């Protein structure tokens, strides 16, 4: 009987090509996802009152659309969580090429949103490729750093740093025309992944010099470009001018300078600044947060939601603080930080480098985007559009965040842990391409 059993195993028909899952999907990550979906449903209903006013979409229209997107995102999270994480390796290149192709299309033919070409419409659905590019960057950097481990000590080779830098520069070049914030967010995500992955600080310094040189050349290009003359009265109608008597056609550089100048003007307290066209969103968001106080005015009782432009997207955190107060805002902040900490814990126990880098990168992407959004809304950073993951309205943002959650849950379920069964570890190595067999050496 023993001989028979061994023969059957050697023949292979009963042997699965994928290793069995070694654990259940992480309950903490599932809990964070569900909590964010619940908060999103409650708060978006209040924040959509301005969108409802004066339109024919009906009172329940915005929230129903948002619920459909959350339901689709939840299904995507569940589906991806049931896959083995090795399935995401071939998915990476295809997703990255699709993201780059969409970004290139948007640069020339995209729909203009808030002064820049940002989106395209497919089957009546608006798609923002910038959100996809950030996810592509995380997946590509995880691949590159896994392919090039330093066999002599902890970390990666200089080749991995060069390849990662090229990826970041190319994707930043696609993002920069849409806004500076997305570019800075991409840099922050990539730096964090490289630090955690063991990149030497000398290499990071050299990489920073390369980034600075490329950024300087881009700014020089903008300064040397010769835009057409336009009347001063037309120039004054947009925030993209630096001064009221400017005669130049406004550029993205003018926008960045104007926002930085306005942000640095601290001679007048924020509560004494009148709400005019160029700063109306900022002042109304501050008023909403001040009205919330410690405990908030309660769900559905927002005073500023009907006046604050983009309350349902770029300024959703202001409505959360107004209705749930400082306590509610801190709870939302802790959910994102909890996600980051939980993902770091999972990564530190992974046997292989790729799942450790991927799960950390996904959490960094979500947490950093949330911190950028909160910093902008609270006045720490200059004004810029940045959705709050899962809480802001937006189909592309929700789907990209859902993919990130699904990948994290898949890794928590299928990646072998240090100290696990040797057979499980061997099965995992057999299921991965040869370049992905390196042991986890992340600095966590």
Coordinates of N, CA, C and O in Angstrom, one line a residue, residues 176-308:
X176 N 2.9 64.3 -13.5 CA 3.3 65.6 -13.1 C 2.3 66.7 -13.7 O 2.0 67.7 -13.1
X177 N 1.9 66.4 -15.0 CA 1.0 67.4 -15.6 C -0.4 67.4 -15.0 O -1.1 68.4 -15.1
X178 N -0.8 66.4 -14.3 CA -2.1 66.3 -13.7 C -2.1 67.0 -12.3 O -3.1 67.3 -11.8
X179 N -0.9 67.1 -11.7 CA -0.8 67.7 -10.4 C 0.4 67.3 -9.7 O 0.9 66.1 -9.8
X180 N 0.9 68.1 -8.8 CA 2.1 67.9 -8.1 C 1.9 66.9 -6.9 O 2.8 66.1 -6.6
X181 N 0.7 66.9 -6.4 CA 0.5 66.0 -5.2 C 0.6 64.5 -5.5 O 1.2 63.8 -4.7
X182 N 0.1 64.1 -6.6 CA 0.2 62.7 -7.0 C 1.6 62.3 -7.2 O 2.1 61.2 -6.9
X183 N 2.4 63.2 -7.8 CA 3.8 62.9 -8.0 C 4.6 62.8 -6.7 O 5.4 61.9 -6.5
X184 N 4.3 63.7 -5.7 CA 5.0 63.7 -4.4 C 4.5 62.4 -3.7 O 5.3 61.8 -2.9
X185 N 3.3 62.0 -3.8 CA 2.8 60.8 -3.2 C 3.5 59.6 -3.7 O 3.9 58.7 -2.9
X186 N 3.7 59.5 -5.0 CA 4.4 58.4 -5.6 C 5.8 58.4 -5.1 O 6.3 57.3 -4.8
X187 N 6.5 59.5 -5.0 CA 7.8 59.5 -4.5 C 7.9 59.0 -3.0 O 8.8 58.2 -2.6
X188 N 6.9 59.5 -2.2 CA 6.9 59.0 -0.8 C 6.7 57.5 -0.7 O 7.3 56.8 0.1
X189 N 5.8 57.0 -1.5 CA 5.5 55.5 -1.5 C 6.8 54.8 -1.9 O 7.2 53.8 -1.3
X190 N 7.4 55.2 -3.0 CA 8.6 54.5 -3.5 C 9.8 54.6 -2.5 O 10.5 53.6 -2.3
X191 N 10.0 55.7 -1.9 CA 11.1 55.9 -0.9 C 10.8 54.9 0.3 O 11.7 54.3 0.8
X192 N 9.6 54.9 0.7 CA 9.3 54.0 1.9 C 9.5 52.6 1.6 O 10.1 51.8 2.4
X193 N 9.1 52.1 0.4 CA 9.3 50.7 0.0 C 10.8 50.4 -0.1 O 11.2 49.3 0.3
X194 N 11.6 51.3 -0.6 CA 13.0 51.1 -0.8 C 13.7 51.1 0.6 O 14.6 50.3 0.8
X195 N 13.3 51.9 1.5 CA 13.9 51.9 2.8 C 13.6 50.6 3.6 O 14.5 50.0 4.1
X196 N 12.3 50.2 3.5 CA 11.9 49.0 4.2 C 12.6 47.8 3.5 O 13.0 46.8 4.2
X197 N 12.8 47.9 2.2 CA 13.4 46.8 1.4 C 14.9 46.7 1.6 O 15.5 45.7 1.1
X198 N 15.5 47.6 2.3 CA 16.9 47.5 2.6 C 17.9 48.2 1.7 O 19.1 48.0 1.7
X199 N 17.4 49.2 1.0 CA 18.2 50.0 0.1 C 19.1 50.9 1.0 O 18.7 51.5 2.0
X200 N 20.4 50.9 0.6 CA 21.4 51.7 1.4 C 21.1 53.2 1.3 O 20.7 53.7 0.2
X201 N 21.4 53.9 2.4 CA 21.1 55.4 2.4 C 21.9 56.1 1.4 O 21.5 57.2 0.9
X202 N 23.1 55.6 1.1 CA 24.0 56.3 0.1 C 23.3 56.2 -1.3 O 23.3 57.1 -2.1
X203 N 22.7 55.0 -1.6 CA 22.0 54.9 -2.9 C 20.8 55.8 -2.9 O 20.4 56.3 -3.9
X204 N 20.1 55.9 -1.8 CA 18.9 56.8 -1.7 C 19.3 58.2 -1.9 O 18.6 59.0 -2.6
X205 N 20.5 58.6 -1.4 CA 21.0 60.0 -1.6 C 21.3 60.2 -3.1 O 20.9 61.3 -3.6
X206 N 21.9 59.3 -3.7 CA 22.2 59.5 -5.2 C 20.9 59.5 -6.0 O 20.8 60.3 -6.9
X207 N 20.0 58.7 -5.6 CA 18.7 58.6 -6.3 C 18.0 60.0 -6.1 O 17.4 60.5 -7.0
X208 N 18.1 60.6 -4.9 CA 17.5 61.9 -4.7 C 18.1 62.9 -5.5 O 17.4 63.8 -6.1
X209 N 19.4 62.9 -5.7 CA 20.1 63.8 -6.6 C 19.6 63.7 -8.0 O 19.4 64.7 -8.7
X210 N 19.4 62.4 -8.5 CA 18.9 62.2 -9.8 C 17.4 62.8 -10.0 O 17.1 63.4 -11.0
X211 N 16.6 62.5 -9.0 CA 15.2 63.1 -9.0 C 15.3 64.6 -9.0 O 14.5 65.2 -9.8
X212 N 16.1 65.2 -8.2 CA 16.2 66.7 -8.2 C 16.7 67.2 -9.5 O 16.2 68.3 -10.0
X213 N 17.6 66.6 -10.2 CA 18.1 67.0 -11.5 C 17.0 67.0 -12.5 O 16.8 67.9 -13.3
X214 N 16.2 65.9 -12.5 CA 15.1 65.7 -13.5 C 14.0 66.7 -13.2 O 13.5 67.3 -14.1
X215 N 13.7 66.9 -11.9 CA 12.7 67.9 -11.5 C 13.2 69.3 -11.9 O 12.3 70.2 -12.4
X216 N 14.5 69.7 -11.7 CA 14.9 71.0 -12.1 C 14.9 71.2 -13.6 O 14.5 72.3 -14.1
X217 N 15.2 70.2 -14.4 CA 15.1 70.3 -15.9 C 13.6 70.5 -16.3 O 13.3 71.3 -17.2
X218 N 12.7 69.8 -15.6 CA 11.3 70.0 -16.0 C 10.8 71.4 -15.7 O 10.1 72.0 -16.5
X219 N 11.2 71.9 -14.5 CA 10.8 73.3 -14.1 C 11.4 74.3 -15.1 O 10.8 75.3 -15.5
X220 N 12.7 74.1 -15.5 CA 13.4 74.9 -16.4 C 12.6 74.9 -17.8 O 12.5 76.0 -18.4
X221 N 12.2 73.8 -18.2 CA 11.4 73.7 -19.4 C 10.1 74.5 -19.3 O 9.8 75.2 -20.3
X222 N 9.4 74.4 -18.2 CA 8.2 75.2 -18.0 C 8.5 76.7 -18.1 O 7.8 77.5 -18.6
X223 N 9.6 77.1 -17.5 CA 10.0 78.5 -17.4 C 10.4 79.1 -18.8 O 10.1 80.2 -19.1
X224 N 11.1 78.2 -19.6 CA 11.6 78.6 -20.9 C 10.5 78.5 -22.0 O 10.7 79.1 -23.1
X225 N 9.4 77.8 -21.7 CA 8.3 77.7 -22.7 C 7.8 79.1 -22.9 O 7.7 79.9 -21.9
X226 N 7.3 79.4 -24.1 CA 6.8 80.7 -24.4 C 5.3 80.7 -24.7 O 4.9 80.5 -25.9
X227 N 4.5 80.7 -23.7 CA 3.0 80.7 -23.9 C 2.5 82.0 -24.6 O 3.2 83.0 -24.5
X228 N 1.4 81.9 -25.1 CA 0.8 83.0 -25.8 C 0.3 84.0 -24.8 O 0.0 83.7 -23.7
X229 N 0.2 85.3 -25.3 CA -0.3 86.4 -24.5 C -1.8 86.3 -24.4 O -2.5 86.0 -25.3
X230 N -2.3 86.6 -23.2 CA -3.7 86.6 -23.0 C -4.1 87.9 -22.3 O -3.2 88.4 -21.5
X231 N -5.3 88.4 -22.4 CA -5.6 89.7 -21.7 C -5.6 89.5 -20.2 O -5.8 88.4 -19.7
X232 N -5.2 90.6 -19.5 CA -5.1 90.5 -18.0 C -6.4 90.1 -17.3 O -6.4 89.4 -16.3
X233 N -7.5 90.6 -17.9 CA -8.8 90.3 -17.2 C -9.1 88.9 -17.2 O -9.7 88.3 -16.3
X234 N -8.7 88.2 -18.3 CA -9.0 86.7 -18.4 C -8.1 86.0 -17.5 O -8.4 85.0 -16.9
X235 N -6.8 86.5 -17.3 CA -5.9 85.8 -16.4 C -6.4 85.9 -15.0 O -6.2 84.9 -14.2
X236 N -7.0 87.0 -14.6 CA -7.4 87.1 -13.2 C -8.6 86.2 -12.9 O -8.9 86.1 -11.7
X237 N -9.2 85.6 -13.8 CA -10.4 84.7 -13.5 C -10.0 83.4 -13.1 O -10.8 82.6 -12.8
X238 N -8.7 83.0 -13.1 CA -8.3 81.7 -12.7 C -7.2 81.8 -11.7 O -6.5 82.7 -11.6
X239 N -7.2 80.7 -10.8 CA -6.2 80.7 -9.7 C -4.8 80.4 -10.3 O -3.8 80.4 -9.5
X240 N -4.7 80.0 -11.6 CA -3.4 79.6 -12.1 C -2.5 80.8 -12.3 O -1.3 80.5 -12.7
X241 N -2.9 82.0 -12.1 CA -1.9 83.1 -12.2 C -1.3 83.4 -10.9 O -1.8 83.2 -9.8
X242 N 0.0 83.9 -11.0 CA 0.7 84.2 -9.8 C 0.4 85.6 -9.3 O 0.2 85.8 -8.1
X243 N 0.2 86.5 -10.2 CA -0.1 87.9 -9.8 C -1.3 88.4 -10.7 O -1.5 87.8 -11.8
X244 N -1.9 89.4 -10.3 CA -3.1 89.9 -11.0 C -2.7 90.5 -12.3 O -3.6 90.5 -13.2
X245 N -1.5 91.1 -12.4 CA -1.2 91.7 -13.7 C -0.3 90.8 -14.6 O 0.3 91.3 -15.5
X246 N -0.3 89.5 -14.3 CA 0.5 88.6 -15.2 C -0.2 88.6 -16.6 O -1.4 88.6 -16.7
X247 N 0.7 88.5 -17.6 CA 0.3 88.5 -19.0 C 0.5 87.1 -19.6 O 0.1 86.9 -20.7
X248 N 1.1 86.2 -18.8 CA 1.4 84.9 -19.4 C 0.2 84.0 -19.4 O -0.7 84.1 -18.5
X249 N 0.1 83.1 -20.3 CA -0.9 82.1 -20.3 C -0.6 81.2 -19.1 O 0.5 80.7 -19.0
X250 N -1.5 80.9 -18.2 CA -1.3 80.1 -17.0 C -0.8 78.7 -17.3 O -1.2 78.1 -18.2
X251 N 0.2 78.2 -16.5 CA 0.7 76.9 -16.6 C 0.5 76.2 -15.3 O 0.1 76.8 -14.3
X252 N 0.9 74.9 -15.3 CA 0.8 74.1 -14.0 C 1.8 74.7 -13.0 O 1.5 74.7 -11.8
X253 N 2.9 75.2 -13.4 CA 3.9 75.8 -12.5 C 3.3 77.0 -11.8 O 3.5 77.3 -10.6
X254 N 2.5 77.8 -12.6 CA 1.8 79.0 -12.0 C 0.8 78.5 -10.9 O 0.7 79.2 -9.9
X255 N 0.1 77.4 -11.2 CA -0.8 76.9 -10.2 C -0.1 76.5 -8.9 O -0.5 76.8 -7.8
X256 N 1.0 75.8 -9.1 CA 1.8 75.3 -7.9 C 2.3 76.5 -7.1 O 2.2 76.5 -5.8
X257 N 2.8 77.5 -7.8 CA 3.4 78.7 -7.1 C 2.3 79.4 -6.4 O 2.4 79.9 -5.2
X258 N 1.1 79.6 -7.0 CA 0.0 80.3 -6.4 C -0.5 79.6 -5.2 O -0.8 80.3 -4.2
X259 N -0.6 78.3 -5.2 CA -1.1 77.6 -4.1 C -0.1 77.6 -2.9 O -0.4 77.8 -1.7
X260 N 1.2 77.5 -3.2 CA 2.2 77.6 -2.2 C 2.3 79.0 -1.6 O 2.4 79.1 -0.3
X261 N 2.1 80.0 -2.4 CA 2.1 81.4 -1.8 C 0.9 81.6 -0.9 O 1.1 82.2 0.2
X262 N -0.2 81.1 -1.4 CA -1.4 81.3 -0.6 C -1.3 80.5 0.7 O -1.8 81.0 1.8
X263 N -0.7 79.3 0.7 CA -0.6 78.5 1.9 C 0.4 79.1 2.9 O 0.2 79.0 4.1
X264 N 1.4 79.8 2.4 CA 2.5 80.4 3.2 C 2.1 81.7 3.8 O 2.8 82.3 4.7
X265 N 1.0 82.3 3.4 CA 0.5 83.6 3.9 C -0.2 83.4 5.2 O -1.4 83.1 5.3
X266 N 0.6 83.5 6.3 CA 0.1 83.2 7.6 C 0.0 84.5 8.5 O -0.2 84.4 9.7
X267 N 0.1 85.7 7.9 CA -0.1 86.9 8.7 C -1.5 87.1 9.2 O -1.7 87.7 10.3
X268 N -2.5 86.5 8.5 CA -3.9 86.6 9.0 C -4.3 85.3 9.4 O -4.2 84.3 8.7
X269 N -4.9 85.2 10.6 CA -5.4 83.9 11.1 C -6.5 83.3 10.1 O -7.2 84.1 9.5
X270 N -6.5 82.0 10.0 CA -7.4 81.4 9.1 C -8.9 81.8 9.3 O -9.6 81.9 8.4
X271 N -9.3 81.9 10.6 CA -10.7 82.2 10.9 C -11.1 83.7 10.5 O -12.2 84.0 10.5
X272 N -10.1 84.5 10.2 CA -10.4 85.9 9.8 C -10.3 86.1 8.3 O -10.5 87.2 7.8
X273 N -9.8 85.1 7.6 CA -9.7 85.2 6.1 C -11.1 85.1 5.5 O -11.8 84.1 5.7
X274 N -11.5 86.0 4.7 CA -12.8 85.9 4.0 C -12.8 84.8 2.9 O -11.8 84.6 2.3
X275 N -14.0 84.2 2.8 CA -14.1 83.1 1.8 C -14.4 83.8 0.4 O -15.5 84.3 0.2
X276 N -13.4 83.8 -0.5 CA -13.6 84.3 -1.8 C -13.4 83.2 -2.8 O -13.2 82.0 -2.4
X277 N -13.5 83.5 -4.1 CA -13.4 82.4 -5.1 C -12.3 81.5 -5.0 O -12.4 80.3 -5.1
X278 N -11.0 82.1 -4.8 CA -9.8 81.2 -4.9 C -9.6 80.4 -3.7 O -8.9 79.4 -3.7
X279 N -10.2 80.8 -2.5 CA -10.0 80.0 -1.3 C -11.2 79.5 -0.6 O -11.2 79.1 0.5
X280 N -12.3 79.5 -1.4 CA -13.6 79.2 -0.8 C -13.7 77.8 -0.2 O -14.2 77.6 0.9
X281 N -13.1 76.8 -0.9 CA -13.1 75.5 -0.5 C -12.4 75.3 0.9 O -12.8 74.7 1.8
X282 N -11.2 76.0 0.9 CA -10.4 75.9 2.1 C -11.1 76.4 3.3 O -11.2 75.8 4.4
X283 N -11.6 77.6 3.2 CA -12.3 78.3 4.3 C -13.5 77.6 4.8 O -13.7 77.4 6.0
X284 N -14.3 77.1 3.9 CA -15.5 76.4 4.2 C -15.2 75.0 4.9 O -15.9 74.6 5.8
X285 N -14.1 74.4 4.5 CA -13.6 73.2 5.2 C -13.2 73.4 6.6 O -13.5 72.6 7.5
X286 N -12.5 74.6 6.8 CA -12.1 74.9 8.2 C -13.3 75.2 9.0 O -13.3 74.8 10.2
X287 N -14.3 75.9 8.4 CA -15.5 76.1 9.2 C -16.2 74.8 9.6 O -16.8 74.7 10.7
X288 N -16.2 73.9 8.7 CA -16.9 72.6 9.0 C -16.2 71.9 10.1 O -16.8 71.4 11.0
X289 N -14.9 71.9 10.1 CA -14.1 71.2 11.1 C -14.3 71.9 12.5 O -14.4 71.3 13.5
X290 N -14.3 73.3 12.5 CA -14.5 74.0 13.7 C -15.9 73.8 14.3 O -16.1 73.7 15.5
X291 N -16.9 73.6 13.4 CA -18.3 73.4 13.8 C -18.4 72.0 14.4 O -19.3 71.8 15.3
X292 N -17.6 71.1 14.1 CA -17.6 69.7 14.6 C -17.2 69.6 16.1 O -17.8 68.8 16.8
X293 N -16.2 70.4 16.4 CA -15.7 70.3 17.8 C -15.2 69.0 18.2 O -14.6 68.3 17.4
X294 N -15.4 68.6 19.4 CA -14.8 67.3 19.9 C -15.7 66.2 19.6 O -15.3 65.1 19.1
X295 N -17.0 66.3 19.7 CA -18.0 65.2 19.6 C -18.7 65.2 18.2 O -19.3 64.2 17.8
X296 N -18.7 66.4 17.5 CA -19.4 66.4 16.3 C -20.9 66.8 16.4 O -21.4 66.7 17.6
X297 N -21.5 67.1 15.3 CA -22.9 67.5 15.4 C -23.9 66.3 15.1 O -25.1 66.4 15.1
X298 N -23.3 65.1 14.8 CA -24.0 63.9 14.5 C -24.2 63.7 13.0 O -24.2 64.6 12.2
X299 N -24.3 62.4 12.6 CA -24.4 62.0 11.2 C -25.7 62.7 10.6 O -26.8 62.6 11.2
X300 N -25.5 63.2 9.4 CA -26.7 63.9 8.7 C -26.9 65.3 9.1 O -27.8 65.9 8.6
X301 N -26.2 65.8 10.1 CA -26.5 67.2 10.6 C -25.4 68.2 10.2 O -25.3 69.3 10.8
X302 N -24.7 67.9 9.1 CA -23.6 68.8 8.7 C -24.2 70.1 8.2 O -25.2 70.1 7.5
X303 N -23.6 71.2 8.6 CA -24.1 72.5 8.1 C -23.4 72.9 6.8 O -24.0 73.7 6.0
X304 N -22.2 72.5 6.6 CA -21.4 73.0 5.5 C -21.4 72.1 4.3 O -20.9 72.5 3.2
X305 N -22.0 70.9 4.4 CA -22.0 69.9 3.3 C -22.7 70.5 2.1 O -22.4 70.2 0.9
X306 N -23.7 71.3 2.3 CA -24.5 71.9 1.2 C -23.8 73.1 0.6 O -24.2 73.5 -0.5
X307 N -22.7 73.6 1.2 CA -22.0 74.8 0.7 C -20.6 74.4 0.2 O -20.1 75.1 -0.7
X308 N -20.0 73.4 0.7 CA -18.6 73.1 0.5 C -18.5 72.3 -0.9 O -19.0 71.2 -1.0

